[in-house]
């Protein structure tokens, strides 16, 4: 498989890239983003751009792509709706259109969040839900992951200071959370493995919470 990853520098993206590079079925991984990830691997190639709303200069980088793993996202804290929508909706749909332009039936796996709902009065949940719906309406073989609590594995680190401070606290709670709320608990490793499983085999459901996508990992 040829895989393209958006958001490779974030905590989830780091975990996804790691699993892709470890997978013998993955021939190449192309990362498209604004910042360098620091990853060095013969299968890995990085494309840096200042404008994720115009991917036309990078059509050749998307040629022959089998799957797109979209992990890019920001916290809505302190953001107005217009700015959050640009990052969450506009960039996602720009990427989807660019991938579909090269392979209309490519697998596209989008990391959303538990609580996303296009009818919600909560801004982030509504924008995330609208993004999910728009993506699922494309020609792409699209899937939505709705993780809740995400355990960082193998050194993956969030770029958000608040999350970096909070994760060591939550780390001791993950075993308990897995028992009492399995629908909402996963790890960066499981998300990466689930994406690869969806790229290979698909799934009956298009929207998967943590328990569902954890179940399809090896």
Coordinates of N, CA and C in Angstrom, one line a residue:
X1 N 0.8 -1.2 0.0 CA 0.0 0.0 0.0 C 0.9 1.2 0.0
X2 N 0.4 2.3 -0.7 CA 0.9 3.6 -0.5 C 0.0 4.4 0.3
X3 N 0.5 5.0 1.4 CA -0.3 5.6 2.4 C 0.1 7.1 2.5
X4 N -0.9 8.0 2.6 CA -0.6 9.4 2.9 C -1.2 9.7 4.3
X5 N -0.4 10.5 5.1 CA -0.8 10.8 6.4 C -0.8 12.3 6.5
X6 N -1.9 12.9 7.1 CA -2.0 14.3 7.4 C -2.0 14.4 9.0
X7 N -1.2 15.3 9.5 CA -1.1 15.4 11.0 C -0.1 14.5 11.6
X8 N 1.0 14.2 10.9 CA 2.0 13.2 11.4 C 2.8 13.7 12.6
X9 N 2.7 15.0 12.9 CA 3.5 15.6 14.0 C 2.7 15.5 15.3
X10 N 1.4 15.3 15.2 CA 0.6 15.2 16.4 C 0.7 13.9 17.1
X11 N 0.1 13.8 18.3 CA 0.3 12.5 19.1 C -0.3 11.3 18.3
X12 N -1.5 11.5 17.8 CA -2.1 10.3 17.1 C -1.4 10.1 15.8
X13 N -1.0 11.1 15.1 CA -0.3 11.0 13.8 C 1.1 10.3 14.0
X14 N 1.7 10.6 15.1 CA 3.0 9.9 15.4 C 2.8 8.4 15.6
X15 N 1.7 8.0 16.3 CA 1.4 6.6 16.5 C 1.1 5.9 15.2
X16 N 0.3 6.6 14.3 CA -0.1 6.0 13.1 C 1.1 5.8 12.1
X17 N 1.9 6.8 12.0 CA 3.1 6.7 11.2 C 4.0 5.5 11.7
X18 N 4.1 5.4 13.0 CA 4.9 4.3 13.5 C 4.4 2.9 13.0
X19 N 3.1 2.7 13.2 CA 2.5 1.4 12.8 C 2.6 1.2 11.3
X20 N 2.5 2.3 10.5 CA 2.6 2.1 9.0 C 4.0 1.7 8.6
X21 N 5.0 2.3 9.3 CA 6.4 2.0 8.9 C 6.8 0.6 9.4
X22 N 6.1 0.1 10.4 CA 6.4 -1.3 10.9 C 5.7 -2.3 10.1
X23 N 4.7 -1.9 9.2 CA 3.9 -2.9 8.5 C 4.5 -3.2 7.2
X24 N 4.8 -4.5 6.9 CA 5.4 -5.0 5.7 C 4.6 -4.7 4.5
X25 N 3.2 -4.6 4.6 CA 2.4 -4.3 3.5 C 2.4 -2.9 3.0
X26 N 2.9 -2.0 3.8 CA 3.0 -0.6 3.5 C 4.3 -0.3 2.8
X27 N 4.2 0.0 1.5 CA 5.4 0.3 0.7 C 6.0 1.6 0.9
X28 N 5.1 2.6 1.1 CA 5.6 4.0 1.3 C 4.6 4.8 2.1
X29 N 5.1 5.8 2.8 CA 4.3 6.7 3.6 C 4.7 8.1 3.3
X30 N 3.7 8.8 2.8 CA 3.9 10.3 2.5 C 3.2 11.1 3.5
X31 N 4.0 11.9 4.2 CA 3.4 12.9 5.2 C 3.3 14.2 4.5
X32 N 2.1 14.8 4.6 CA 1.8 16.2 4.1 C 1.5 17.0 5.3
X33 N 2.2 18.1 5.5 CA 1.9 19.0 6.7 C 2.7 20.2 6.6
X34 N 2.6 21.0 7.7 CA 3.3 22.3 7.8 C 4.6 22.2 8.5
X35 N 4.7 21.2 9.3 CA 5.9 21.1 10.2 C 6.6 19.8 9.9
X36 N 8.0 19.8 10.1 CA 8.7 18.6 9.9 C 8.5 17.6 11.1
X37 N 8.4 16.4 10.8 CA 8.1 15.4 11.9 C 9.4 14.9 12.6
X38 N 10.5 14.9 11.9 CA 11.7 14.4 12.4 C 11.9 12.9 12.2
X39 N 10.9 12.3 11.5 CA 11.0 10.8 11.2 C 12.0 10.6 10.0
X40 N 12.8 9.6 10.2 CA 13.7 9.1 9.2 C 13.6 7.7 9.0
X41 N 13.2 7.3 7.8 CA 12.9 5.9 7.5 C 12.9 5.8 5.9
X42 N 13.5 4.7 5.4 CA 13.5 4.6 3.9 C 12.1 4.6 3.3
X43 N 11.1 4.2 4.0 CA 9.7 4.2 3.4 C 9.0 5.6 3.6
X44 N 9.6 6.5 4.3 CA 8.9 7.7 4.7 C 9.4 8.9 3.9
X45 N 8.5 9.7 3.4 CA 8.8 10.9 2.7 C 7.9 12.0 3.2
X46 N 8.5 13.2 3.4 CA 7.8 14.3 4.0 C 7.6 15.4 2.9
X47 N 6.4 15.9 2.8 CA 6.1 17.1 2.0 C 5.6 18.2 2.8
X48 N 6.3 19.3 2.9 CA 6.0 20.4 3.7 C 5.3 21.5 2.8
X49 N 4.3 22.1 3.4 CA 3.6 23.1 2.7 C 3.0 24.1 3.7
X50 N 3.0 25.4 3.3 CA 2.4 26.5 4.1 C 0.9 26.6 3.9
X51 N 0.4 25.9 2.9 CA -1.0 26.1 2.6 C -1.7 24.8 2.4
X52 N -2.4 24.3 3.4 CA -3.1 23.0 3.4 C -4.4 23.2 2.7
X53 N -4.8 24.4 2.4 CA -6.1 24.6 1.7 C -5.9 24.6 0.2
X54 N -4.7 24.4 -0.3 CA -4.4 24.3 -1.7 C -3.4 23.2 -1.9
X55 N -3.8 22.0 -2.2 CA -2.9 20.9 -2.4 C -2.7 20.6 -3.9
X56 N -3.1 21.4 -4.8 CA -2.9 21.2 -6.2 C -1.4 21.1 -6.6
X57 N -0.5 21.8 -5.9 CA 0.9 21.6 -6.3 C 1.4 20.2 -5.9
X58 N 0.7 19.5 -5.1 CA 1.2 18.2 -4.6 C 0.4 17.0 -5.1
X59 N -0.2 17.2 -6.3 CA -1.0 16.1 -6.9 C -0.1 14.9 -7.2
X60 N 1.1 15.1 -7.6 CA 2.0 14.0 -7.9 C 2.4 13.2 -6.6
X61 N 2.4 13.9 -5.5 CA 2.7 13.2 -4.2 C 1.5 12.2 -3.8
X62 N 0.3 12.5 -4.3 CA -0.8 11.7 -4.0 C -1.1 10.7 -5.0
X63 N -0.4 10.7 -6.1 CA -0.7 9.7 -7.2 C -0.5 8.3 -6.7
X64 N -1.5 7.5 -7.0 CA -1.4 6.1 -6.6 C -1.6 5.8 -5.2
X65 N -2.1 6.7 -4.4 CA -2.4 6.5 -3.0 C -3.5 5.5 -2.8
X66 N -3.3 4.6 -1.9 CA -4.3 3.6 -1.6 C -5.2 4.0 -0.4
X67 N -4.5 4.7 0.5 CA -5.2 5.1 1.8 C -4.7 6.4 2.3
X68 N -5.6 7.2 2.9 CA -5.3 8.5 3.5 C -5.7 8.4 5.0
X69 N -4.7 8.6 5.9 CA -5.0 8.6 7.3 C -4.9 10.0 7.8
X70 N -6.1 10.6 8.1 CA -6.2 12.0 8.4 C -6.2 12.2 9.9
X71 N -5.1 12.6 10.5 CA -5.0 12.7 12.0 C -4.9 14.2 12.4
X72 N -4.9 15.1 11.5 CA -4.7 16.5 11.8 C -5.9 17.1 12.5
X73 N -5.7 17.8 13.6 CA -6.7 18.4 14.3 C -6.2 19.3 15.4
X74 N -7.1 20.2 15.9 CA -6.7 21.1 17.0 C -7.7 21.1 18.0
X75 N -7.4 21.6 19.2 CA -8.3 21.8 20.3 C -9.1 23.1 20.0
X76 N -10.4 23.0 20.3 CA -11.2 24.2 20.0 C -11.1 25.3 21.1
X77 N -10.4 25.0 22.2 CA -10.2 25.9 23.3 C -9.6 27.2 22.8
X78 N -10.4 28.3 23.1 CA -9.9 29.6 22.7 C -10.1 30.0 21.2
X79 N -10.7 29.1 20.5 CA -10.9 29.4 19.0 C -12.3 29.8 18.7
X80 N -12.5 30.7 17.8 CA -13.8 31.0 17.3 C -14.2 30.0 16.3
X81 N -15.5 30.0 16.0 CA -16.0 28.9 15.1 C -15.4 29.0 13.7
X82 N -15.2 30.2 13.2 CA -14.7 30.4 11.8 C -13.3 29.8 11.7
X83 N -12.4 30.1 12.7 CA -11.1 29.5 12.7 C -11.0 28.0 12.9
X84 N -11.9 27.6 13.8 CA -11.9 26.1 14.1 C -12.5 25.4 12.8
X85 N -13.5 25.9 12.2 CA -14.0 25.3 11.0 C -13.0 25.2 9.9
X86 N -12.2 26.3 9.7 CA -11.2 26.2 8.7 C -10.2 25.1 8.8
X87 N -9.8 24.9 10.1 CA -8.8 23.8 10.3 C -9.5 22.4 10.3
X88 N -10.7 22.3 10.9 CA -11.4 21.0 11.0 C -12.1 20.6 9.8
X89 N -12.9 21.5 9.2 CA -13.7 21.1 8.0 C -13.0 21.4 6.7
X90 N -12.5 22.6 6.5 CA -12.0 23.0 5.2 C -10.7 22.2 4.9
X91 N -9.8 22.1 5.8 CA -8.6 21.4 5.4 C -8.9 19.9 5.2
X92 N -9.8 19.3 6.0 CA -10.1 17.9 5.8 C -10.7 17.7 4.4
X93 N -11.7 18.5 4.0 CA -12.3 18.3 2.8 C -11.4 18.7 1.6
X94 N -10.5 19.6 1.8 CA -9.5 19.8 0.8 C -8.6 18.6 0.5
X95 N -8.2 17.9 1.6 CA -7.4 16.7 1.5 C -8.2 15.6 0.9
X96 N -9.5 15.5 1.3 CA -10.4 14.4 0.7 C -10.5 14.7 -0.8
X97 N -10.7 15.9 -1.3 CA -10.9 16.2 -2.7 C -9.6 15.9 -3.4
X98 N -8.4 16.2 -2.8 CA -7.1 16.0 -3.5 C -6.9 14.5 -3.6
X99 N -7.2 13.7 -2.6 CA -7.0 12.2 -2.7 C -8.0 11.6 -3.7
X100 N -9.2 12.1 -3.6 CA -10.2 11.5 -4.6 C -9.9 11.9 -6.0
X101 N -9.2 13.0 -6.2 CA -8.8 13.4 -7.6 C -7.8 12.4 -8.2
X102 N -7.0 11.7 -7.3 CA -6.1 10.7 -7.8 C -6.6 9.3 -7.7
X103 N -7.4 9.0 -6.8 CA -8.1 7.7 -6.6 C -9.4 7.9 -6.0
X104 N -10.5 8.0 -6.8 CA -11.8 8.3 -6.2 C -12.3 7.2 -5.2
X105 N -11.7 6.0 -5.2 CA -12.2 5.0 -4.3 C -11.2 4.7 -3.2
X106 N -10.2 5.5 -3.0 CA -9.2 5.3 -2.0 C -9.9 5.3 -0.6
X107 N -9.3 4.6 0.3 CA -9.7 4.5 1.7 C -9.3 5.8 2.4
X108 N -10.2 6.4 3.1 CA -9.9 7.7 3.8 C -10.4 7.5 5.3
X109 N -9.5 7.5 6.2 CA -9.9 7.3 7.6 C -9.6 8.6 8.4
X110 N -10.7 9.1 9.0 CA -10.7 10.4 9.6 C -10.8 10.2 11.1
X111 N -9.9 10.8 11.9 CA -9.9 10.8 13.3 C -10.8 12.0 13.8
X112 N -11.9 11.7 14.3 CA -12.9 12.7 14.8 C -12.8 12.7 16.3
X113 N -13.9 12.6 17.0 CA -13.9 12.5 18.4 C -15.2 12.1 19.0
X114 N -15.2 11.4 20.1 CA -16.5 11.0 20.7 C -17.3 12.2 21.1
X115 N -18.5 12.2 20.7 CA -19.3 13.4 21.0 C -19.6 14.2 19.7
X116 N -18.9 13.9 18.6 CA -19.2 14.7 17.4 C -20.6 14.5 16.9
X117 N -21.3 15.6 16.5 CA -22.7 15.5 16.2 C -23.1 16.7 15.4
X118 N -23.5 16.6 14.2 CA -23.8 17.8 13.3 C -24.9 18.6 13.9
X119 N -25.8 18.0 14.8 CA -26.9 18.7 15.3 C -26.6 19.3 16.7
X120 N -25.4 19.2 17.2 CA -25.1 19.6 18.5 C -25.1 21.1 18.6
X121 N -25.4 21.6 19.8 CA -25.2 23.1 20.0 C -23.8 23.4 20.4
X122 N -23.0 22.4 20.7 CA -21.6 22.6 21.1 C -20.8 22.8 19.8
X123 N -20.0 23.9 19.7 CA -19.4 24.3 18.5 C -18.5 23.2 17.9
X124 N -17.6 22.7 18.7 CA -16.6 21.7 18.2 C -17.3 20.4 17.7
X125 N -18.3 20.0 18.5 CA -19.0 18.8 18.2 C -19.8 18.9 16.9
X126 N -20.4 20.1 16.7 CA -21.2 20.3 15.5 C -20.3 20.4 14.2
X127 N -19.2 21.1 14.3 CA -18.2 21.2 13.2 C -17.6 19.8 12.9
X128 N -17.3 19.1 13.9 CA -16.7 17.7 13.7 C -17.8 16.9 13.0
X129 N -19.0 16.9 13.5 CA -20.1 16.1 12.9 C -20.4 16.5 11.5
X130 N -20.4 17.8 11.2 CA -20.6 18.2 9.8 C -19.4 17.8 8.9
X131 N -18.2 17.8 9.4 CA -17.1 17.2 8.6 C -17.2 15.8 8.3
X132 N -17.6 15.0 9.4 CA -17.9 13.6 9.2 C -18.9 13.3 8.0
X133 N -20.0 14.0 8.1 CA -21.1 13.8 7.1 C -20.6 14.2 5.7
X134 N -19.9 15.3 5.6 CA -19.4 15.7 4.3 C -18.4 14.7 3.7
X135 N -17.6 14.1 4.6 CA -16.6 13.1 4.1 C -17.3 11.8 3.7
X136 N -18.3 11.4 4.5 CA -19.0 10.2 4.2 C -19.8 10.3 2.9
X137 N -20.1 11.5 2.5 CA -20.8 11.7 1.2 C -20.0 11.7 0.0
X138 N -18.7 11.6 0.1 CA -17.8 11.6 -1.0 C -17.7 10.3 -1.7
X139 N -17.0 10.2 -2.8 CA -16.8 8.9 -3.4 C -15.8 8.0 -2.7
X140 N -15.1 8.5 -1.8 CA -14.1 7.8 -1.1 C -14.6 6.7 -0.2
X141 N -13.8 5.7 0.0 CA -14.2 4.6 1.0 C -13.9 5.1 2.4
X142 N -14.7 5.9 2.9 CA -14.4 6.7 4.1 C -14.9 6.1 5.4
X143 N -14.1 6.2 6.4 CA -14.4 5.8 7.8 C -14.1 6.9 8.8
X144 N -14.9 6.9 9.8 CA -14.7 7.9 10.9 C -14.4 7.2 12.2
X145 N -13.3 7.5 12.8 CA -13.0 7.0 14.2 C -13.3 8.1 15.2
X146 N -14.0 7.7 16.2 CA -14.4 8.6 17.3 C -13.8 8.2 18.6
X147 N -12.5 8.4 18.8 CA -11.9 8.0 20.1 C -12.3 9.0 21.2
X148 N -12.2 8.6 22.4 CA -12.4 9.4 23.5 C -11.1 9.7 24.2
X149 N -10.8 8.8 25.3 CA -9.5 8.9 25.9 C -8.5 8.1 25.1
X150 N -7.3 8.7 24.8 CA -6.3 8.1 24.0 C -5.0 8.0 24.8
X151 N -4.6 6.7 24.9 CA -3.4 6.5 25.7 C -2.2 6.6 24.7
X152 N -1.2 7.4 25.1 CA 0.0 7.6 24.3 C 0.9 6.4 24.4
X153 N 1.3 5.8 23.3 CA 2.2 4.7 23.3 C 3.5 4.9 22.5
X154 N 4.6 4.3 22.9 CA 5.8 4.3 22.2 C 6.4 5.7 21.9
X155 N 6.2 6.6 22.9 CA 6.8 7.9 22.9 C 6.0 8.9 22.1
X156 N 4.8 8.6 21.6 CA 4.0 9.7 20.9 C 3.7 10.8 21.9
X157 N 3.8 12.0 21.5 CA 3.6 13.1 22.4 C 2.7 14.2 21.8
X158 N 1.8 14.7 22.5 CA 0.9 15.8 22.0 C 1.7 17.1 21.9
X159 N 1.3 17.9 20.9 CA 1.9 19.2 20.7 C 1.2 20.2 21.6
X160 N 0.0 19.9 22.2 CA -0.7 20.8 23.0 C -0.2 20.7 24.5
X161 N 0.2 21.8 25.0 CA 0.8 21.8 26.4 C -0.1 21.2 27.4
X162 N -1.4 21.6 27.4 CA -2.3 21.1 28.4 C -2.4 19.6 28.3
X163 N -2.5 19.0 27.1 CA -2.6 17.6 27.0 C -1.3 16.9 27.5
X164 N -0.1 17.5 27.2 CA 1.1 16.9 27.7 C 1.2 16.9 29.2
X165 N 0.6 17.9 29.9 CA 0.6 18.0 31.3 C -0.4 17.0 31.9
X166 N -1.6 16.8 31.2 CA -2.6 16.0 31.7 C -2.4 14.5 31.5
X167 N -1.7 14.1 30.4 CA -1.6 12.7 30.1 C -0.9 11.9 31.2
X168 N 0.2 12.4 31.8 CA 0.8 11.5 32.9 C -0.2 11.3 34.0
X169 N -1.1 12.2 34.3 CA -2.1 12.0 35.3 C -3.1 11.0 34.9
X170 N -3.6 11.1 33.7 CA -4.6 10.1 33.2 C -4.0 8.7 32.9
X171 N -2.6 8.7 32.8 CA -2.0 7.4 32.4 C -2.3 6.3 33.5
X172 N -2.3 6.7 34.8 CA -2.6 5.8 35.8 C -4.0 5.3 35.9
X173 N -4.9 6.1 35.2 CA -6.3 5.8 35.2 C -6.8 4.9 34.0
X174 N -5.9 4.8 33.0 CA -6.3 4.1 31.8 C -6.8 2.6 32.1
X175 N -6.1 1.9 32.9 CA -6.6 0.5 33.2 C -8.1 0.5 33.7
X176 N -8.4 1.5 34.6 CA -9.7 1.6 35.2 C -10.7 2.1 34.1
X177 N -10.3 3.1 33.3 CA -11.2 3.6 32.3 C -11.5 2.5 31.2
X178 N -10.5 1.6 30.9 CA -10.8 0.5 30.0 C -11.8 -0.4 30.5
X179 N -11.9 -0.6 31.8 CA -12.9 -1.5 32.4 C -14.3 -0.9 32.5
X180 N -14.3 0.4 32.8 CA -15.6 1.0 33.1 C -16.2 1.7 31.9
X181 N -15.3 2.1 30.9 CA -15.8 2.8 29.7 C -15.0 2.4 28.5
X182 N -15.1 1.1 28.1 CA -14.3 0.6 27.0 C -14.7 1.2 25.7
X183 N -15.9 1.8 25.6 CA -16.3 2.4 24.3 C -15.5 3.6 24.0
X184 N -14.9 4.2 25.0 CA -14.2 5.5 24.8 C -12.7 5.5 25.1
X185 N -12.1 4.3 25.2 CA -10.7 4.3 25.5 C -9.9 3.5 24.4
X186 N -8.8 4.1 24.0 CA -8.0 3.4 23.0 C -6.5 3.9 23.2
X187 N -5.7 3.6 22.3 CA -4.3 4.0 22.3 C -3.8 4.5 20.9
X188 N -2.7 5.2 20.9 CA -2.2 5.6 19.6 C -1.8 4.4 18.7
X189 N -1.3 3.3 19.4 CA -1.0 2.1 18.7 C -2.2 1.5 18.1
X190 N -3.3 1.4 18.9 CA -4.5 0.7 18.4 C -5.2 1.5 17.2
X191 N -5.1 2.9 17.3 CA -5.6 3.7 16.2 C -4.9 3.4 14.9
X192 N -3.6 3.4 15.0 CA -2.8 3.1 13.8 C -3.1 1.7 13.2
X193 N -3.2 0.7 14.1 CA -3.5 -0.6 13.6 C -4.9 -0.7 13.1
X194 N -5.8 0.0 13.7 CA -7.2 0.0 13.2 C -7.3 0.6 11.8
X195 N -6.5 1.7 11.6 CA -6.5 2.3 10.2 C -6.0 1.4 9.2
X196 N -4.9 0.6 9.5 CA -4.4 -0.3 8.5 C -5.4 -1.4 8.3
X197 N -6.1 -1.9 9.3 CA -7.1 -2.9 9.1 C -8.2 -2.4 8.2
X198 N -8.6 -1.2 8.4 CA -9.7 -0.6 7.5 C -9.2 -0.5 6.1
X199 N -8.0 -0.1 5.9 CA -7.4 0.0 4.6 C -7.4 -1.3 3.9
X200 N -7.2 -2.4 4.6 CA -7.1 -3.7 4.0 C -8.5 -4.3 3.8
X201 N -9.3 -4.3 4.9 CA -10.5 -5.1 4.9 C -11.8 -4.3 5.0
X202 N -11.7 -3.0 5.3 CA -13.0 -2.2 5.5 C -13.7 -2.6 6.8
X203 N -14.9 -2.2 6.9 CA -15.7 -2.6 8.1 C -17.2 -2.3 7.7
X204 N -18.1 -3.1 8.4 CA -19.5 -2.9 8.1 C -20.0 -1.5 8.4
X205 N -19.5 -0.9 9.5 CA -19.9 0.4 10.0 C -18.9 1.5 9.5
X206 N -19.4 2.6 9.2 CA -18.6 3.7 8.7 C -18.1 4.6 9.9
X207 N -18.8 4.6 11.0 CA -18.4 5.4 12.2 C -18.2 4.4 13.3
X208 N -16.9 4.5 13.8 CA -16.5 3.5 14.8 C -16.0 4.2 16.1
X209 N -16.6 3.8 17.2 CA -16.1 4.3 18.5 C -14.9 3.3 18.9
X210 N -14.2 3.7 20.0 CA -13.0 3.0 20.4 C -13.2 1.5 20.5
X211 N -14.2 1.0 21.2 CA -14.4 -0.4 21.3 C -14.5 -1.1 20.0
X212 N -15.1 -0.5 19.0 CA -15.3 -1.1 17.7 C -14.0 -1.1 16.9
X213 N -13.3 0.0 16.9 CA -12.0 -0.1 16.1 C -10.9 -0.8 16.9
X214 N -11.0 -0.8 18.2 CA -10.0 -1.7 18.9 C -10.2 -3.1 18.6
X215 N -11.4 -3.5 18.3 CA -11.8 -4.9 18.1 C -11.2 -5.4 16.7
X216 N -10.9 -4.5 15.8 CA -10.4 -5.0 14.5 C -8.9 -4.9 14.4
X217 N -8.2 -4.6 15.5 CA -6.8 -4.6 15.5 C -6.2 -6.0 15.8
X218 N -5.0 -6.3 15.3 CA -4.5 -7.6 15.6 C -4.3 -7.9 17.0

